[in-house]
Amino acid sequence: MSRPVVVSDSGPLIALAGCGQLELLVAVFDVLHVPQKVLDETTADRSRPGAVDIAAFVQARAQVHPNRDDAVYAAAVGHLDEGEAQALSLAHALDCGVLMDERRGRQTATRQGVPLFGVLGVLLQAKRIGKLERVAPALERMQASGYRISQALIDQALRLADETR
């Protein structure tokens, strides 16, 4: 089975750094692309939790791309933040999926027909392929590090992982 190629937005990188699971991206995706703006958003303040880990991971495991200024970016930046707009623009250019958790960005990706992945899907796929024993501890660490996930999504992910409480 082939693994998807994705462009990552900031949120999933921050979430996975927060639970010490950035390496799952390499297990789940064939190639990880990161717009320069996303790298800047996640690593500019090196005192921010996870910033150093994200910088090292991206340098070793991802392809960083210059910021774009095309029609997709211009249309998206009016209602999304710059990192999300850059991620969508690059995903269009590379004809691949996007790894994004923010609701408005996900809605835009869906409307544009861009294959969509989220951090909970990464955890579930990692468990399916034997790279993560349990999803619940990773979710708990994400939340403890400040990553916001609705209880409904957590409950759904735990059900799908056969880890209901």
Short mmCIF file of N, CA and C in Angstrom, two decimals:
data_model
loop_
_atom_site.label_atom_id
_atom_site.label_comp_id
_atom_site.label_asym_id
_atom_site.label_seq_id
_atom_site.Cartn_x
_atom_site.Cartn_y
_atom_site.Cartn_z
N MET A 1 0.83 -1.18 0.00
CA MET A 1 0.00 0.00 0.00
C MET A 1 0.87 1.25 0.00
N SER A 2 0.60 2.17 -0.92
CA SER A 2 1.41 3.37 -0.98
C SER A 2 0.97 4.37 0.09
N ARG A 3 1.92 5.13 0.56
CA ARG A 3 1.63 6.13 1.58
C ARG A 3 1.42 7.49 0.89
N PRO A 4 0.52 8.30 1.42
CA PRO A 4 0.24 9.59 0.78
C PRO A 4 1.39 10.59 0.93
N VAL A 5 1.37 11.58 0.06
CA VAL A 5 2.27 12.72 0.11
C VAL A 5 1.44 13.89 0.60
N VAL A 6 1.97 14.68 1.55
CA VAL A 6 1.21 15.80 2.11
C VAL A 6 2.06 17.04 2.30
N VAL A 7 1.34 18.16 2.36
CA VAL A 7 1.90 19.43 2.81
C VAL A 7 1.35 19.65 4.21
N SER A 8 2.21 19.98 5.15
CA SER A 8 1.74 20.17 6.53
C SER A 8 1.52 21.63 6.86
N ASP A 9 0.45 21.87 7.59
CA ASP A 9 0.19 23.16 8.23
C ASP A 9 0.84 23.11 9.62
N SER A 10 0.82 24.22 10.31
CA SER A 10 1.48 24.34 11.61
C SER A 10 0.88 23.47 12.70
N GLY A 11 -0.45 23.45 12.79
CA GLY A 11 -1.12 22.78 13.91
C GLY A 11 -0.69 21.34 14.14
N PRO A 12 -0.72 20.50 13.11
CA PRO A 12 -0.31 19.11 13.34
C PRO A 12 1.15 18.96 13.77
N LEU A 13 2.02 19.81 13.27
CA LEU A 13 3.43 19.76 13.70
C LEU A 13 3.53 20.10 15.19
N ILE A 14 2.81 21.14 15.61
CA ILE A 14 2.82 21.55 17.01
C ILE A 14 2.22 20.45 17.89
N ALA A 15 1.11 19.86 17.45
CA ALA A 15 0.45 18.80 18.22
C ALA A 15 1.36 17.59 18.39
N LEU A 16 1.96 17.16 17.29
CA LEU A 16 2.82 15.96 17.36
C LEU A 16 4.10 16.23 18.12
N ALA A 17 4.64 17.43 18.03
CA ALA A 17 5.80 17.78 18.85
C ALA A 17 5.41 17.77 20.33
N GLY A 18 4.19 18.24 20.62
CA GLY A 18 3.72 18.29 22.00
C GLY A 18 3.58 16.94 22.66
N CYS A 19 3.40 15.91 21.86
CA CYS A 19 3.29 14.57 22.45
C CYS A 19 4.49 13.69 22.10
N GLY A 20 5.54 14.31 21.54
CA GLY A 20 6.76 13.57 21.24
C GLY A 20 6.62 12.56 20.11
N GLN A 21 5.73 12.83 19.15
CA GLN A 21 5.45 11.84 18.11
C GLN A 21 5.64 12.38 16.69
N LEU A 22 6.52 13.33 16.47
CA LEU A 22 6.76 13.85 15.11
C LEU A 22 7.16 12.75 14.14
N GLU A 23 7.89 11.76 14.61
CA GLU A 23 8.37 10.70 13.73
C GLU A 23 7.24 9.88 13.11
N LEU A 24 6.04 9.94 13.69
CA LEU A 24 4.92 9.22 13.09
C LEU A 24 4.63 9.73 11.69
N LEU A 25 4.96 10.99 11.42
CA LEU A 25 4.72 11.55 10.09
C LEU A 25 5.51 10.79 9.02
N VAL A 26 6.70 10.35 9.37
CA VAL A 26 7.53 9.59 8.44
C VAL A 26 6.96 8.20 8.21
N ALA A 27 6.33 7.65 9.24
CA ALA A 27 5.74 6.31 9.12
C ALA A 27 4.45 6.34 8.30
N VAL A 28 3.67 7.42 8.42
CA VAL A 28 2.36 7.49 7.80
C VAL A 28 2.41 8.07 6.39
N PHE A 29 3.30 9.03 6.15
CA PHE A 29 3.35 9.71 4.85
C PHE A 29 4.64 9.38 4.11
N ASP A 30 4.54 9.30 2.79
CA ASP A 30 5.70 9.01 1.96
C ASP A 30 6.64 10.21 1.91
N VAL A 31 6.08 11.39 1.69
CA VAL A 31 6.86 12.62 1.64
C VAL A 31 6.09 13.69 2.39
N LEU A 32 6.81 14.48 3.18
CA LEU A 32 6.23 15.59 3.92
C LEU A 32 6.82 16.88 3.38
N HIS A 33 5.94 17.77 2.91
CA HIS A 33 6.35 19.09 2.42
C HIS A 33 5.91 20.13 3.44
N VAL A 34 6.73 21.16 3.62
CA VAL A 34 6.42 22.21 4.59
C VAL A 34 6.69 23.57 3.94
N PRO A 35 5.69 24.44 3.86
CA PRO A 35 5.93 25.79 3.37
C PRO A 35 6.83 26.56 4.35
N GLN A 36 7.65 27.46 3.85
CA GLN A 36 8.53 28.25 4.70
C GLN A 36 7.74 28.97 5.79
N LYS A 37 6.59 29.50 5.45
CA LYS A 37 5.78 30.23 6.43
C LYS A 37 5.38 29.32 7.59
N VAL A 38 5.04 28.08 7.31
CA VAL A 38 4.68 27.13 8.37
C VAL A 38 5.89 26.85 9.26
N LEU A 39 7.05 26.67 8.64
CA LEU A 39 8.27 26.46 9.43
C LEU A 39 8.53 27.68 10.31
N ASP A 40 8.37 28.87 9.75
CA ASP A 40 8.58 30.09 10.53
C ASP A 40 7.60 30.18 11.69
N GLU A 41 6.32 29.89 11.44
CA GLU A 41 5.31 29.95 12.50
C GLU A 41 5.61 29.00 13.65
N THR A 42 6.17 27.86 13.33
CA THR A 42 6.37 26.83 14.36
C THR A 42 7.72 26.89 15.04
N THR A 43 8.68 27.63 14.46
CA THR A 43 10.04 27.57 15.01
C THR A 43 10.68 28.93 15.29
N ALA A 44 10.03 30.03 14.94
CA ALA A 44 10.66 31.35 15.10
C ALA A 44 11.01 31.63 16.56
N ASP A 45 10.10 31.28 17.47
CA ASP A 45 10.35 31.47 18.90
C ASP A 45 10.85 30.14 19.47
N ARG A 46 12.18 30.01 19.55
CA ARG A 46 12.78 28.74 19.98
C ARG A 46 12.48 28.41 21.44
N SER A 47 11.97 29.39 22.21
CA SER A 47 11.61 29.09 23.60
C SER A 47 10.23 28.44 23.69
N ARG A 48 9.49 28.47 22.59
CA ARG A 48 8.15 27.86 22.57
C ARG A 48 8.28 26.34 22.63
N PRO A 49 7.47 25.67 23.46
CA PRO A 49 7.57 24.21 23.55
C PRO A 49 7.42 23.55 22.17
N GLY A 50 8.34 22.66 21.85
CA GLY A 50 8.29 21.91 20.60
C GLY A 50 9.01 22.57 19.44
N ALA A 51 9.34 23.85 19.54
CA ALA A 51 9.94 24.57 18.42
C ALA A 51 11.27 23.96 17.98
N VAL A 52 12.12 23.65 18.91
CA VAL A 52 13.43 23.07 18.58
C VAL A 52 13.25 21.69 17.95
N ASP A 53 12.32 20.90 18.50
CA ASP A 53 12.06 19.57 17.95
C ASP A 53 11.51 19.66 16.52
N ILE A 54 10.60 20.60 16.28
CA ILE A 54 10.05 20.77 14.94
C ILE A 54 11.14 21.18 13.96
N ALA A 55 11.98 22.13 14.35
CA ALA A 55 13.06 22.59 13.47
C ALA A 55 13.98 21.44 13.08
N ALA A 56 14.37 20.63 14.06
CA ALA A 56 15.27 19.50 13.78
C ALA A 56 14.57 18.46 12.91
N PHE A 57 13.32 18.16 13.21
CA PHE A 57 12.57 17.17 12.44
C PHE A 57 12.41 17.62 10.99
N VAL A 58 11.97 18.84 10.78
CA VAL A 58 11.74 19.34 9.43
C VAL A 58 13.05 19.35 8.64
N GLN A 59 14.13 19.78 9.27
CA GLN A 59 15.42 19.80 8.58
C GLN A 59 15.83 18.39 8.13
N ALA A 60 15.58 17.40 8.96
CA ALA A 60 16.01 16.03 8.66
C ALA A 60 15.03 15.26 7.79
N ARG A 61 13.73 15.55 7.91
CA ARG A 61 12.73 14.65 7.34
C ARG A 61 11.74 15.25 6.34
N ALA A 62 11.78 16.56 6.13
CA ALA A 62 10.77 17.19 5.27
C ALA A 62 11.44 18.02 4.18
N GLN A 63 10.67 18.36 3.19
CA GLN A 63 11.12 19.25 2.13
C GLN A 63 10.47 20.61 2.37
N VAL A 64 11.29 21.63 2.57
CA VAL A 64 10.79 22.98 2.82
C VAL A 64 10.72 23.72 1.49
N HIS A 65 9.62 24.45 1.29
CA HIS A 65 9.39 25.16 0.03
C HIS A 65 9.26 26.65 0.29
N PRO A 66 9.74 27.48 -0.65
CA PRO A 66 9.57 28.92 -0.50
C PRO A 66 8.09 29.30 -0.49
N ASN A 67 7.80 30.43 0.13
CA ASN A 67 6.42 30.91 0.15
C ASN A 67 5.95 31.18 -1.26
N ARG A 68 4.65 31.01 -1.47
CA ARG A 68 4.04 31.15 -2.79
C ARG A 68 3.19 32.41 -2.83
N ASP A 69 2.98 32.92 -4.03
CA ASP A 69 2.12 34.08 -4.23
C ASP A 69 1.30 33.86 -5.50
N ASP A 70 0.49 32.81 -5.48
CA ASP A 70 -0.31 32.47 -6.66
C ASP A 70 -1.79 32.72 -6.37
N ALA A 71 -2.64 32.38 -7.31
CA ALA A 71 -4.07 32.64 -7.17
C ALA A 71 -4.69 31.86 -6.01
N VAL A 72 -4.25 30.63 -5.79
CA VAL A 72 -4.79 29.83 -4.68
C VAL A 72 -4.46 30.50 -3.35
N TYR A 73 -3.21 30.94 -3.20
CA TYR A 73 -2.80 31.64 -1.99
C TYR A 73 -3.60 32.93 -1.82
N ALA A 74 -3.69 33.72 -2.86
CA ALA A 74 -4.38 35.00 -2.78
C ALA A 74 -5.84 34.83 -2.38
N ALA A 75 -6.50 33.81 -2.91
CA ALA A 75 -7.90 33.57 -2.57
C ALA A 75 -8.05 33.08 -1.13
N ALA A 76 -7.11 32.29 -0.65
CA ALA A 76 -7.22 31.69 0.68
C ALA A 76 -6.80 32.63 1.80
N VAL A 77 -5.84 33.50 1.55
CA VAL A 77 -5.29 34.32 2.63
C VAL A 77 -6.29 35.35 3.14
N GLY A 78 -7.35 35.59 2.38
CA GLY A 78 -8.38 36.51 2.84
C GLY A 78 -9.19 35.98 4.01
N HIS A 79 -9.27 34.65 4.16
CA HIS A 79 -10.07 34.08 5.23
C HIS A 79 -9.34 33.03 6.07
N LEU A 80 -8.10 32.73 5.72
CA LEU A 80 -7.29 31.79 6.50
C LEU A 80 -6.02 32.49 6.94
N ASP A 81 -5.31 31.91 7.91
CA ASP A 81 -4.03 32.51 8.25
C ASP A 81 -3.01 32.18 7.16
N GLU A 82 -1.89 32.86 7.20
CA GLU A 82 -0.90 32.72 6.13
C GLU A 82 -0.36 31.31 5.98
N GLY A 83 -0.11 30.64 7.09
CA GLY A 83 0.41 29.27 7.01
C GLY A 83 -0.55 28.33 6.32
N GLU A 84 -1.84 28.43 6.67
CA GLU A 84 -2.85 27.59 6.04
C GLU A 84 -2.98 27.91 4.55
N ALA A 85 -2.97 29.19 4.21
CA ALA A 85 -3.06 29.59 2.81
C ALA A 85 -1.85 29.08 2.02
N GLN A 86 -0.67 29.16 2.62
CA GLN A 86 0.54 28.66 1.97
C GLN A 86 0.47 27.14 1.79
N ALA A 87 -0.02 26.44 2.82
CA ALA A 87 -0.12 24.98 2.74
C ALA A 87 -1.09 24.56 1.63
N LEU A 88 -2.22 25.23 1.53
CA LEU A 88 -3.19 24.89 0.48
C LEU A 88 -2.62 25.20 -0.90
N SER A 89 -1.95 26.33 -1.04
CA SER A 89 -1.36 26.70 -2.33
C SER A 89 -0.33 25.66 -2.76
N LEU A 90 0.54 25.26 -1.84
CA LEU A 90 1.58 24.27 -2.15
C LEU A 90 0.96 22.90 -2.46
N ALA A 91 -0.07 22.51 -1.73
CA ALA A 91 -0.73 21.23 -2.00
C ALA A 91 -1.32 21.22 -3.41
N HIS A 92 -1.91 22.33 -3.82
CA HIS A 92 -2.41 22.44 -5.19
C HIS A 92 -1.26 22.30 -6.19
N ALA A 93 -0.18 23.02 -5.94
CA ALA A 93 0.95 23.02 -6.88
C ALA A 93 1.58 21.63 -7.01
N LEU A 94 1.63 20.90 -5.90
CA LEU A 94 2.25 19.57 -5.90
C LEU A 94 1.25 18.46 -6.17
N ASP A 95 -0.02 18.81 -6.28
CA ASP A 95 -1.10 17.84 -6.50
C ASP A 95 -1.07 16.74 -5.44
N CYS A 96 -1.09 17.18 -4.17
CA CYS A 96 -1.05 16.23 -3.06
C CYS A 96 -2.02 16.68 -1.98
N GLY A 97 -2.04 15.95 -0.89
CA GLY A 97 -2.93 16.27 0.22
C GLY A 97 -2.36 17.31 1.14
N VAL A 98 -3.20 17.70 2.10
CA VAL A 98 -2.78 18.68 3.11
C VAL A 98 -3.08 18.10 4.50
N LEU A 99 -2.15 18.31 5.42
CA LEU A 99 -2.29 17.89 6.81
C LEU A 99 -2.64 19.14 7.61
N MET A 100 -3.90 19.21 8.04
CA MET A 100 -4.41 20.45 8.64
C MET A 100 -5.51 20.12 9.62
N ASP A 101 -5.52 20.82 10.76
CA ASP A 101 -6.54 20.58 11.78
C ASP A 101 -7.52 21.72 11.96
N GLU A 102 -7.18 22.92 11.58
CA GLU A 102 -8.03 24.09 11.81
C GLU A 102 -9.28 24.00 10.95
N ARG A 103 -10.44 24.23 11.55
CA ARG A 103 -11.73 23.99 10.89
C ARG A 103 -11.90 24.76 9.58
N ARG A 104 -11.62 26.06 9.58
CA ARG A 104 -11.82 26.83 8.35
C ARG A 104 -10.89 26.35 7.24
N GLY A 105 -9.67 26.01 7.58
CA GLY A 105 -8.74 25.49 6.59
C GLY A 105 -9.19 24.16 6.03
N ARG A 106 -9.71 23.30 6.91
CA ARG A 106 -10.21 21.99 6.47
C ARG A 106 -11.42 22.16 5.55
N GLN A 107 -12.30 23.09 5.89
CA GLN A 107 -13.47 23.34 5.04
C GLN A 107 -13.04 23.84 3.66
N THR A 108 -12.06 24.73 3.64
CA THR A 108 -11.56 25.25 2.36
C THR A 108 -10.93 24.14 1.54
N ALA A 109 -10.12 23.31 2.18
CA ALA A 109 -9.48 22.19 1.46
C ALA A 109 -10.54 21.26 0.87
N THR A 110 -11.56 20.97 1.65
CA THR A 110 -12.64 20.09 1.18
C THR A 110 -13.34 20.71 -0.03
N ARG A 111 -13.68 22.00 0.07
CA ARG A 111 -14.33 22.68 -1.06
C ARG A 111 -13.46 22.66 -2.31
N GLN A 112 -12.14 22.73 -2.13
CA GLN A 112 -11.22 22.76 -3.27
C GLN A 112 -10.84 21.36 -3.76
N GLY A 113 -11.33 20.33 -3.10
CA GLY A 113 -11.03 18.97 -3.52
C GLY A 113 -9.63 18.50 -3.18
N VAL A 114 -9.00 19.14 -2.20
CA VAL A 114 -7.65 18.75 -1.77
C VAL A 114 -7.78 17.61 -0.77
N PRO A 115 -7.10 16.49 -0.99
CA PRO A 115 -7.15 15.39 -0.01
C PRO A 115 -6.73 15.91 1.37
N LEU A 116 -7.47 15.54 2.39
CA LEU A 116 -7.32 16.13 3.71
C LEU A 116 -6.94 15.08 4.74
N PHE A 117 -5.98 15.43 5.56
CA PHE A 117 -5.53 14.57 6.66
C PHE A 117 -5.47 15.43 7.92
N GLY A 118 -5.66 14.80 9.08
CA GLY A 118 -5.57 15.51 10.34
C GLY A 118 -4.71 14.74 11.33
N VAL A 119 -4.37 15.38 12.42
CA VAL A 119 -3.48 14.76 13.39
C VAL A 119 -4.11 13.51 14.01
N LEU A 120 -5.42 13.51 14.22
CA LEU A 120 -6.05 12.31 14.79
C LEU A 120 -5.96 11.15 13.81
N GLY A 121 -6.11 11.43 12.53
CA GLY A 121 -5.95 10.40 11.51
C GLY A 121 -4.54 9.85 11.48
N VAL A 122 -3.56 10.72 11.72
CA VAL A 122 -2.16 10.27 11.77
C VAL A 122 -1.99 9.28 12.92
N LEU A 123 -2.53 9.63 14.08
CA LEU A 123 -2.41 8.72 15.23
C LEU A 123 -3.10 7.38 14.96
N LEU A 124 -4.29 7.44 14.39
CA LEU A 124 -5.02 6.20 14.10
C LEU A 124 -4.28 5.33 13.09
N GLN A 125 -3.77 5.95 12.04
CA GLN A 125 -3.02 5.19 11.03
C GLN A 125 -1.74 4.62 11.63
N ALA A 126 -1.08 5.39 12.46
CA ALA A 126 0.15 4.90 13.11
C ALA A 126 -0.15 3.67 13.97
N LYS A 127 -1.29 3.68 14.65
CA LYS A 127 -1.66 2.50 15.44
C LYS A 127 -1.95 1.31 14.52
N ARG A 128 -2.69 1.57 13.42
CA ARG A 128 -3.02 0.49 12.48
C ARG A 128 -1.78 -0.21 11.92
N ILE A 129 -0.73 0.58 11.66
CA ILE A 129 0.48 0.01 11.05
C ILE A 129 1.52 -0.42 12.09
N GLY A 130 1.15 -0.35 13.37
CA GLY A 130 2.04 -0.85 14.42
C GLY A 130 3.12 0.11 14.87
N LYS A 131 2.99 1.39 14.58
CA LYS A 131 3.99 2.38 15.00
C LYS A 131 3.62 3.09 16.29
N LEU A 132 2.39 2.86 16.76
CA LEU A 132 1.90 3.46 17.99
C LEU A 132 1.06 2.41 18.69
N GLU A 133 1.40 2.12 19.93
CA GLU A 133 0.67 1.08 20.64
C GLU A 133 -0.74 1.53 21.03
N ARG A 134 -0.84 2.76 21.57
CA ARG A 134 -2.14 3.29 21.99
C ARG A 134 -2.24 4.75 21.60
N VAL A 135 -3.43 5.17 21.21
CA VAL A 135 -3.70 6.55 20.81
C VAL A 135 -3.93 7.44 22.03
N ALA A 136 -4.60 6.91 23.06
CA ALA A 136 -5.00 7.72 24.21
C ALA A 136 -3.84 8.47 24.88
N PRO A 137 -2.70 7.85 25.16
CA PRO A 137 -1.62 8.60 25.80
C PRO A 137 -1.12 9.77 24.94
N ALA A 138 -1.07 9.58 23.64
CA ALA A 138 -0.63 10.67 22.76
C ALA A 138 -1.64 11.82 22.81
N LEU A 139 -2.93 11.49 22.79
CA LEU A 139 -3.96 12.53 22.88
C LEU A 139 -3.87 13.28 24.21
N GLU A 140 -3.63 12.56 25.29
CA GLU A 140 -3.51 13.19 26.60
C GLU A 140 -2.32 14.13 26.65
N ARG A 141 -1.19 13.72 26.06
CA ARG A 141 0.00 14.59 26.03
C ARG A 141 -0.23 15.81 25.15
N MET A 142 -0.94 15.63 24.03
CA MET A 142 -1.26 16.78 23.18
C MET A 142 -2.07 17.81 23.97
N GLN A 143 -3.09 17.33 24.64
CA GLN A 143 -3.94 18.23 25.42
C GLN A 143 -3.15 18.89 26.55
N ALA A 144 -2.30 18.13 27.21
CA ALA A 144 -1.49 18.68 28.30
C ALA A 144 -0.54 19.76 27.80
N SER A 145 -0.13 19.65 26.53
CA SER A 145 0.78 20.66 25.97
C SER A 145 0.02 21.86 25.42
N GLY A 146 -1.32 21.85 25.55
CA GLY A 146 -2.11 23.00 25.15
C GLY A 146 -2.81 22.88 23.80
N TYR A 147 -2.70 21.74 23.14
CA TYR A 147 -3.37 21.58 21.85
C TYR A 147 -4.84 21.32 22.08
N ARG A 148 -5.68 22.11 21.44
CA ARG A 148 -7.13 22.01 21.66
C ARG A 148 -7.76 21.02 20.68
N ILE A 149 -8.45 20.05 21.24
CA ILE A 149 -9.19 19.06 20.46
C ILE A 149 -10.53 18.88 21.17
N SER A 150 -11.60 18.92 20.41
CA SER A 150 -12.92 18.77 21.05
C SER A 150 -13.07 17.38 21.65
N GLN A 151 -13.86 17.32 22.71
CA GLN A 151 -14.10 16.03 23.36
C GLN A 151 -14.78 15.06 22.41
N ALA A 152 -15.65 15.58 21.53
CA ALA A 152 -16.33 14.70 20.57
C ALA A 152 -15.32 14.04 19.63
N LEU A 153 -14.32 14.80 19.17
CA LEU A 153 -13.30 14.21 18.30
C LEU A 153 -12.42 13.21 19.05
N ILE A 154 -12.10 13.52 20.29
CA ILE A 154 -11.31 12.59 21.10
C ILE A 154 -12.08 11.28 21.29
N ASP A 155 -13.35 11.41 21.64
CA ASP A 155 -14.17 10.21 21.84
C ASP A 155 -14.26 9.39 20.55
N GLN A 156 -14.44 10.06 19.43
CA GLN A 156 -14.52 9.35 18.15
C GLN A 156 -13.20 8.65 17.83
N ALA A 157 -12.08 9.33 18.05
CA ALA A 157 -10.77 8.72 17.78
C ALA A 157 -10.54 7.50 18.67
N LEU A 158 -10.92 7.61 19.93
CA LEU A 158 -10.74 6.48 20.85
C LEU A 158 -11.62 5.30 20.46
N ARG A 159 -12.84 5.59 20.00
CA ARG A 159 -13.72 4.50 19.52
C ARG A 159 -13.09 3.81 18.31
N LEU A 160 -12.61 4.62 17.35
CA LEU A 160 -12.00 4.05 16.15
C LEU A 160 -10.74 3.24 16.48
N ALA A 161 -10.06 3.64 17.55
CA ALA A 161 -8.84 2.93 17.96
C ALA A 161 -9.15 1.76 18.89
N ASP A 162 -10.43 1.50 19.16
CA ASP A 162 -10.83 0.49 20.13
C ASP A 162 -10.21 0.72 21.50
N GLU A 163 -10.24 1.99 21.92
CA GLU A 163 -9.70 2.37 23.22
C GLU A 163 -10.72 3.14 24.03
N THR A 164 -11.99 2.82 23.87
CA THR A 164 -13.01 3.56 24.61
C THR A 164 -12.83 3.37 26.10
N ARG A 165 -13.11 4.45 26.81
CA ARG A 165 -12.92 4.44 28.27
C ARG A 165 -14.09 3.83 28.96
#
